mmCIF file of C-alpha atoms in Angstrom:
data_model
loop_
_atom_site.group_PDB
_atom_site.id
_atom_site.type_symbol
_atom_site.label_atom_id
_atom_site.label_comp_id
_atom_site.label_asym_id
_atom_site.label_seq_id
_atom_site.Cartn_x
_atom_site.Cartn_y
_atom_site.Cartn_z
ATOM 1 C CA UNK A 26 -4.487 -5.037 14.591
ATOM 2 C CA UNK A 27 -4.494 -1.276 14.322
ATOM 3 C CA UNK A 28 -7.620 0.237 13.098
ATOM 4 C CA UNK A 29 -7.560 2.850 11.006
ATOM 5 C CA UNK A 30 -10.713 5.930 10.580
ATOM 6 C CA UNK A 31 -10.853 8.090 7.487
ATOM 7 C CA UNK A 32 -13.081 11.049 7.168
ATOM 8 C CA UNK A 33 -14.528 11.696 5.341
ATOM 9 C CA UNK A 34 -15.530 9.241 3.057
ATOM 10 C CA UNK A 35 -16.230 10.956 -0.134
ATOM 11 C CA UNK A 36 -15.232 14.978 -0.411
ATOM 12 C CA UNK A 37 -17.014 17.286 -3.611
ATOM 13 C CA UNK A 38 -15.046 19.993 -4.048
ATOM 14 C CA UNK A 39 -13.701 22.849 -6.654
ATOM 15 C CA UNK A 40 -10.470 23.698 -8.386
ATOM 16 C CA UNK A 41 -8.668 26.138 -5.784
ATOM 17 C CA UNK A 42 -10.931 24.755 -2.474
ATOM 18 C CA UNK A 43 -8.789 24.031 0.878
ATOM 19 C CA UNK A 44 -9.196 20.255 1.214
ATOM 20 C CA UNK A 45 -8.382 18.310 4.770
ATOM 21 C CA UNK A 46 -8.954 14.576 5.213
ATOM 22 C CA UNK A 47 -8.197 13.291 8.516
ATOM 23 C CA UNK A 48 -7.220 9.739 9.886
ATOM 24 C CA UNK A 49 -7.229 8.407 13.238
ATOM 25 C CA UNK A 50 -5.599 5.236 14.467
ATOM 26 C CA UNK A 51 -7.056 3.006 17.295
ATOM 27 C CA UNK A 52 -3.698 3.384 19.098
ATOM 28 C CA UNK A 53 -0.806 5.515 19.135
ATOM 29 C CA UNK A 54 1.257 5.097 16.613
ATOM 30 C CA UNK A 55 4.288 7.929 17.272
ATOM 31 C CA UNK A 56 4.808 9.474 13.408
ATOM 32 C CA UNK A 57 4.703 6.262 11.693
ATOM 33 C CA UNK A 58 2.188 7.227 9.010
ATOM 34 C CA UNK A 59 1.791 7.611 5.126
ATOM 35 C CA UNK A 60 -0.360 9.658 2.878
ATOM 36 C CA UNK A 61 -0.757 7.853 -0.399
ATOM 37 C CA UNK A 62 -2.810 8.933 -3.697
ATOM 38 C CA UNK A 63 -4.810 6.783 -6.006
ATOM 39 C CA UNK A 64 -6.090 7.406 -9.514
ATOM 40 C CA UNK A 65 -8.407 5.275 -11.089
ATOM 41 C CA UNK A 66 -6.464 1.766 -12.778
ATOM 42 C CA UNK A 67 -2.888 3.213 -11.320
ATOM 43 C CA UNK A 68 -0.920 2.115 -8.513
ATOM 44 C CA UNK A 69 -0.766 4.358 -5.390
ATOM 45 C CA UNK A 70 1.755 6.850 -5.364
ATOM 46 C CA UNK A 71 3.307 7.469 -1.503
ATOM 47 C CA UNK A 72 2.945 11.194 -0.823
ATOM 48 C CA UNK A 73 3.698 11.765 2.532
ATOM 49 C CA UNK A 74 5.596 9.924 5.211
ATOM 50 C CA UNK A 75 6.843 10.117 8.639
ATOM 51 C CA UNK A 76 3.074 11.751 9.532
ATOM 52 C CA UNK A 77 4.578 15.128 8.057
ATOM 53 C CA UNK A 78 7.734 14.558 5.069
ATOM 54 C CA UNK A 79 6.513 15.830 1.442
ATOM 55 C CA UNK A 80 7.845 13.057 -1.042
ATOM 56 C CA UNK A 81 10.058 13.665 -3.657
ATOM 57 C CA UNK A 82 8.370 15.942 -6.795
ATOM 58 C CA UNK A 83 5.249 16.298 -4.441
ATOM 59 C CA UNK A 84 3.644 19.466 -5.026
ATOM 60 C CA UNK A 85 4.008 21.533 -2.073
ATOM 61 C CA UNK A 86 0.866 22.315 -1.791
ATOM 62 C CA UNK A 87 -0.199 18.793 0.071
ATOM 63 C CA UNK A 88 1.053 18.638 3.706
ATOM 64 C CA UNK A 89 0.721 16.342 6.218
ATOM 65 C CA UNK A 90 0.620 16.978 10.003
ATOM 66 C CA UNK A 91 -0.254 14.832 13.478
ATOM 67 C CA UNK A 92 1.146 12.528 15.763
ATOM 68 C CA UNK A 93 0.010 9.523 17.778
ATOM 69 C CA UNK A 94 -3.263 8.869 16.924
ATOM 70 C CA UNK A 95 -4.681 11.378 14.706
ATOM 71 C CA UNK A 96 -3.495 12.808 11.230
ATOM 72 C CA UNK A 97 -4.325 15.703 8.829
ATOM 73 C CA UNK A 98 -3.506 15.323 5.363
ATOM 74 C CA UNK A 99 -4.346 19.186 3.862
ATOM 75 C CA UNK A 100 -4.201 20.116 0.052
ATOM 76 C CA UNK A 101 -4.490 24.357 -0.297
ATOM 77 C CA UNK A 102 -5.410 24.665 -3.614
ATOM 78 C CA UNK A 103 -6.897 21.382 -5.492
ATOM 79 C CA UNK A 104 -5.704 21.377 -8.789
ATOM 80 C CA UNK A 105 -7.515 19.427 -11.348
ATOM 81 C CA UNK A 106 -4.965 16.505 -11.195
ATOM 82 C CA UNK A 107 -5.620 16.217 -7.611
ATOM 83 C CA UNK A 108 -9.085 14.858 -8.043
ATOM 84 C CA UNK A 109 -8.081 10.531 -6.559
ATOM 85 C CA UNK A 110 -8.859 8.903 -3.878
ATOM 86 C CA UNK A 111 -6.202 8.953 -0.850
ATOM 87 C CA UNK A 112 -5.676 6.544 1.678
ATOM 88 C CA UNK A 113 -3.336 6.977 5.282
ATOM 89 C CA UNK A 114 -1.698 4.377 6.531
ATOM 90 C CA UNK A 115 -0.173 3.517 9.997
ATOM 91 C CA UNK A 116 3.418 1.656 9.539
ATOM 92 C CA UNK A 117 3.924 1.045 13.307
ATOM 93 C CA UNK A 118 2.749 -2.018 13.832
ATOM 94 C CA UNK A 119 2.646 -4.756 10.961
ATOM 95 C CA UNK A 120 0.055 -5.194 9.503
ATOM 96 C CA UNK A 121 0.553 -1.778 8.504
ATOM 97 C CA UNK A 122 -3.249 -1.089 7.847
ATOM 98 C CA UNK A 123 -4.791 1.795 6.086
ATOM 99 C CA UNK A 124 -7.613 3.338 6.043
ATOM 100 C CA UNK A 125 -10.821 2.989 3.921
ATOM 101 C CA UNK A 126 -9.901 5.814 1.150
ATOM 102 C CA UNK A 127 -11.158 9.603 0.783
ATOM 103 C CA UNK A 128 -12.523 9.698 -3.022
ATOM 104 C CA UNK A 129 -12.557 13.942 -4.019
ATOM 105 C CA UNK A 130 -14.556 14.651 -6.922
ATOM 106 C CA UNK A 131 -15.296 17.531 -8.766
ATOM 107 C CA UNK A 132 -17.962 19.878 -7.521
ATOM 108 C CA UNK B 20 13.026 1.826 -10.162
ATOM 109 C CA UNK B 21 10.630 -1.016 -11.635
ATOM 110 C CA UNK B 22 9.005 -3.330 -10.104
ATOM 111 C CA UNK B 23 6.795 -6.108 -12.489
ATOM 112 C CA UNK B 24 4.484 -8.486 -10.574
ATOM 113 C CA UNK B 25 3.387 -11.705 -12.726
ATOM 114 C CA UNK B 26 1.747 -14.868 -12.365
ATOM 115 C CA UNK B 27 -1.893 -14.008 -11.318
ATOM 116 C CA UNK B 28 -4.529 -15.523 -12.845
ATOM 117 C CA UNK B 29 -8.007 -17.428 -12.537
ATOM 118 C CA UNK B 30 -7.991 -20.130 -9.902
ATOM 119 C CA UNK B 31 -10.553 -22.461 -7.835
ATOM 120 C CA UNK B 32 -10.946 -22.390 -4.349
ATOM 121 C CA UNK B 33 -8.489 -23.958 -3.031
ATOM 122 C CA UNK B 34 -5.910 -23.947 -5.609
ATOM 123 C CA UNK B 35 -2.601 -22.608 -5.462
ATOM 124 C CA UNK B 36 -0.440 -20.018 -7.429
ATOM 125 C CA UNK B 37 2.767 -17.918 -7.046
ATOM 126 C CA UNK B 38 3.330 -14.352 -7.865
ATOM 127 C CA UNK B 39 6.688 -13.067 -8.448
ATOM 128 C CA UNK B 40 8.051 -9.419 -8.267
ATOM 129 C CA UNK B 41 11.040 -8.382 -10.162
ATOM 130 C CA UNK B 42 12.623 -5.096 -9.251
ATOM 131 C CA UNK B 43 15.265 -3.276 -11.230
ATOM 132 C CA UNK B 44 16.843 0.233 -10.891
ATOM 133 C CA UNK B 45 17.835 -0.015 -6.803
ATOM 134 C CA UNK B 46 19.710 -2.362 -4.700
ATOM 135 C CA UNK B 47 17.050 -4.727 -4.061
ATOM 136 C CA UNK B 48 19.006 -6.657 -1.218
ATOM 137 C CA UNK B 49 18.738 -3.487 0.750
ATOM 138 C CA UNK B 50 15.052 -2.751 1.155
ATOM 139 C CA UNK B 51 12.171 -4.612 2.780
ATOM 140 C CA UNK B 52 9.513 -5.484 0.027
ATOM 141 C CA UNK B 53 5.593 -5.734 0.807
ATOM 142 C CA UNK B 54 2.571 -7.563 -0.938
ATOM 143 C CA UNK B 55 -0.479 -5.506 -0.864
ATOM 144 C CA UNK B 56 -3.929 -6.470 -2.393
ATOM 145 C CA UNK B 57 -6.850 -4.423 -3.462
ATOM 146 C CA UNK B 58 -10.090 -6.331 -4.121
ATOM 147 C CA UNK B 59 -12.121 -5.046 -7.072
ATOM 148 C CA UNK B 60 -13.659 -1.700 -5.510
ATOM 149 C CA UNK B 61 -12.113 -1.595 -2.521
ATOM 150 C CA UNK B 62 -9.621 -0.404 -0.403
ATOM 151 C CA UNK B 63 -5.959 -1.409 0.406
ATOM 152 C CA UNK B 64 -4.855 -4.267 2.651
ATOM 153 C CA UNK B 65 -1.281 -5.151 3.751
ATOM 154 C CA UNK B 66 -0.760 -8.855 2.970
ATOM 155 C CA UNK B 67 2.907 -9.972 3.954
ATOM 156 C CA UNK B 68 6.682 -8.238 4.261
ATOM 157 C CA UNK B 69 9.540 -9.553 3.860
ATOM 158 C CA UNK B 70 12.759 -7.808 5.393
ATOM 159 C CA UNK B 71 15.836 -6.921 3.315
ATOM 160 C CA UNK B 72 17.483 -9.876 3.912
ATOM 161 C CA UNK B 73 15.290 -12.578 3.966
ATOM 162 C CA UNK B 74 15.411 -13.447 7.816
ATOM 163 C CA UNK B 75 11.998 -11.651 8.743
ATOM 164 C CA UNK B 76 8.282 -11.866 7.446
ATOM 165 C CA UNK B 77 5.407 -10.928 8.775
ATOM 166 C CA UNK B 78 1.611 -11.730 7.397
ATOM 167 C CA UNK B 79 -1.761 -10.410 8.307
ATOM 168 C CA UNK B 80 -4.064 -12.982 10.387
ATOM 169 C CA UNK B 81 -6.168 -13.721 7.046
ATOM 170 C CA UNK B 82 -3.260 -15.541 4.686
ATOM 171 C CA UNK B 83 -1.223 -16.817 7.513
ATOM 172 C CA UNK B 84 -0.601 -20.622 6.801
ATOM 173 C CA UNK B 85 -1.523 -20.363 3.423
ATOM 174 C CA UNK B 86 0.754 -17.812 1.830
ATOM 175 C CA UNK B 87 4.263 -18.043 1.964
ATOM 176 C CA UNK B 88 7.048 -14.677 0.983
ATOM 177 C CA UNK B 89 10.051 -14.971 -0.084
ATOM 178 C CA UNK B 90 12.718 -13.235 -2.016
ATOM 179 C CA UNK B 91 15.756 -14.532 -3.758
ATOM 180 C CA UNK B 92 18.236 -11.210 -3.821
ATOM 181 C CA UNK B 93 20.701 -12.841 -6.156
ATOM 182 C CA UNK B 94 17.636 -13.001 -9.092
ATOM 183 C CA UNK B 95 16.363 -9.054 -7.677
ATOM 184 C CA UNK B 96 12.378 -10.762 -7.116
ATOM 185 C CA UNK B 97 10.157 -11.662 -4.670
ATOM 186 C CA UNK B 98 7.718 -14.093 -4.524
ATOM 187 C CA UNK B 99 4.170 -14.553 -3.009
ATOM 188 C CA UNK B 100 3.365 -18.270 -2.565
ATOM 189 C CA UNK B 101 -0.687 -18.706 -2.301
ATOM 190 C CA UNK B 102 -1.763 -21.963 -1.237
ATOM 191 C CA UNK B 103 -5.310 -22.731 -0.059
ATOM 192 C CA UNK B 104 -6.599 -19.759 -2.168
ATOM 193 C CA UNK B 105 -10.329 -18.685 -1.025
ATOM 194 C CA UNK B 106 -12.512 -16.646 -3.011
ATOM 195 C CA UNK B 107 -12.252 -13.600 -0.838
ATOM 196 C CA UNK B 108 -8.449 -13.453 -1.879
ATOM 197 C CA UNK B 109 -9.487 -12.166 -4.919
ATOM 198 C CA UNK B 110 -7.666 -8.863 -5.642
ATOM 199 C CA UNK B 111 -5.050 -7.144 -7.967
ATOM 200 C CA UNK B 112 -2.024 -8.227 -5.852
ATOM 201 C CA UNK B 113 1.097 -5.106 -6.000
ATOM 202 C CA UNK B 114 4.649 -5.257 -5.128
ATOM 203 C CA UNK B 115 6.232 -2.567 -2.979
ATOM 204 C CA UNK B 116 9.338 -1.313 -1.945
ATOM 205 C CA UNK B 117 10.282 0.388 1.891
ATOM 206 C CA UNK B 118 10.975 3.864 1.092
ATOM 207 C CA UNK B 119 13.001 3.151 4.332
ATOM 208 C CA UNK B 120 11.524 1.355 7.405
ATOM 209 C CA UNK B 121 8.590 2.617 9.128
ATOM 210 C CA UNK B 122 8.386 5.271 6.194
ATOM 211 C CA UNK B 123 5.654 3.922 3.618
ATOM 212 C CA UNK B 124 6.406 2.545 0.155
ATOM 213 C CA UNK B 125 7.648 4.581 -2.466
ATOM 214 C CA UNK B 126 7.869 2.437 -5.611
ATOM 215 C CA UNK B 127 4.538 -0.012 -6.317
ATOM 216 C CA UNK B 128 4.231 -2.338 -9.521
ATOM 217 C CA UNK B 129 1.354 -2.699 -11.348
ATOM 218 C CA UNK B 130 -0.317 -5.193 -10.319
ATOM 219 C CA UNK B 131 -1.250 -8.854 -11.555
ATOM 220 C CA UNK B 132 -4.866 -9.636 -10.996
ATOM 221 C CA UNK B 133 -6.115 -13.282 -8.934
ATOM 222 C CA UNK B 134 -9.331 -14.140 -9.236
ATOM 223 C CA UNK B 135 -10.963 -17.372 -6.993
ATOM 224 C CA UNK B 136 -13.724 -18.572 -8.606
ATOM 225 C CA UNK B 137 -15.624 -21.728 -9.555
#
């Protein structure tokens, strides 16, 4: 299976701070990757995909960059409804594993 | 789009259950669907796919030959058949739909909980 890294693991920050979470998997896997966010007691809402393609009624201020192996997921301004946990996930190779989960509290 | 996971519920080890997913608002025959599971606390973990039409499925290394996909596209669900079931399958078991293939899932359910346990 792929493995997939998330760093870091937990991420205290404020209400307009630059946030970056970064994944890496243990082998390439081209632009085959997914962003996803996670509030407490709801499903996970896809965010980005394709390494780099803002969903739908995503706020543009999360953006997702990489290829291969490693993968930025970068919020410019955290807004209050921003504070989840995210996960990345590799969809190259089934099973499309993700990684262990960035939680970003308030500061 | 909906998508409404049932039949989780309390089992012992090695019991057996079957979850269903019924999806409205899309073309249901035309998208891959995905079980995930999410043990309490944890993280996410891929647990089987099924392709659009039936033909292809995939599992990860930990259910295979105990868990079973399969979809019937004329009733718009897909079900999860969970034979075997070991404690450490306990999780809150979502649905999810291919945004398109290779592009991450776009629509989850909510979830129907299965808990293992003596």
């Amino acid at each position: 299976d792929i493995q997939v890294t998330q760093s870091p693991s937990f991420l205290s920050a404020s209400v307009g701070d630059r946030v970056t979470i970064t994944c890496r998997a243990s082998q390439g896997v081209s632009s085959f990757f997914a962003w996803y966010q996670q509030k407490p007691d709801i499903a996970p809402k896809l965010l980005i995909s394709g390494a780099s393609i803002l969903q739908s009624g995503v706020p543009s201020r999360f953006s997702g960059s990489g290829s291969g192996t490693e993968f930025t997921l970068t919020i410019t301004s955290l807004q209050p409804e921003d504070f989840a946990t995210y996960y990345c996930q590799q969809l190259h190779t089934y099973p499309f594993t993700f990684g262990p989960g960035t939680k970003v509290d308030i500061k | 789009v909906q998508l409404v996971e049932s039949g989780g519920g309390v089992v012992q080890p090695g019991g057996s259950l079957r979850l269903s997913c019924t999806a409205s608002g899309f073309t249901f025959n035309s998208f891959g669907m995905h079980w995930v599971r999410q043990a309490p606390g944890k993280g996410l973990e891929s647990v089987s796919f099924i392709s659009y039409d039936g033909r292809n499925e995939k599992y990860v290394d930990s259910v295979k030959g105990r868990f079973t996909i399969s979809r019937d596209n004329y009733k718009n669900t897909m079900y999860l058949q969970m034979n075997s079931l070991k404690p450490e399958d306990t999780a809150l078991y979502y649905c999810a739909k291919d945004a398109d293939a290779g592009a991450g899932w776009d629509n989850w359910g909510r979830g129907t909980l299965v808990t293992v346990s003596s």
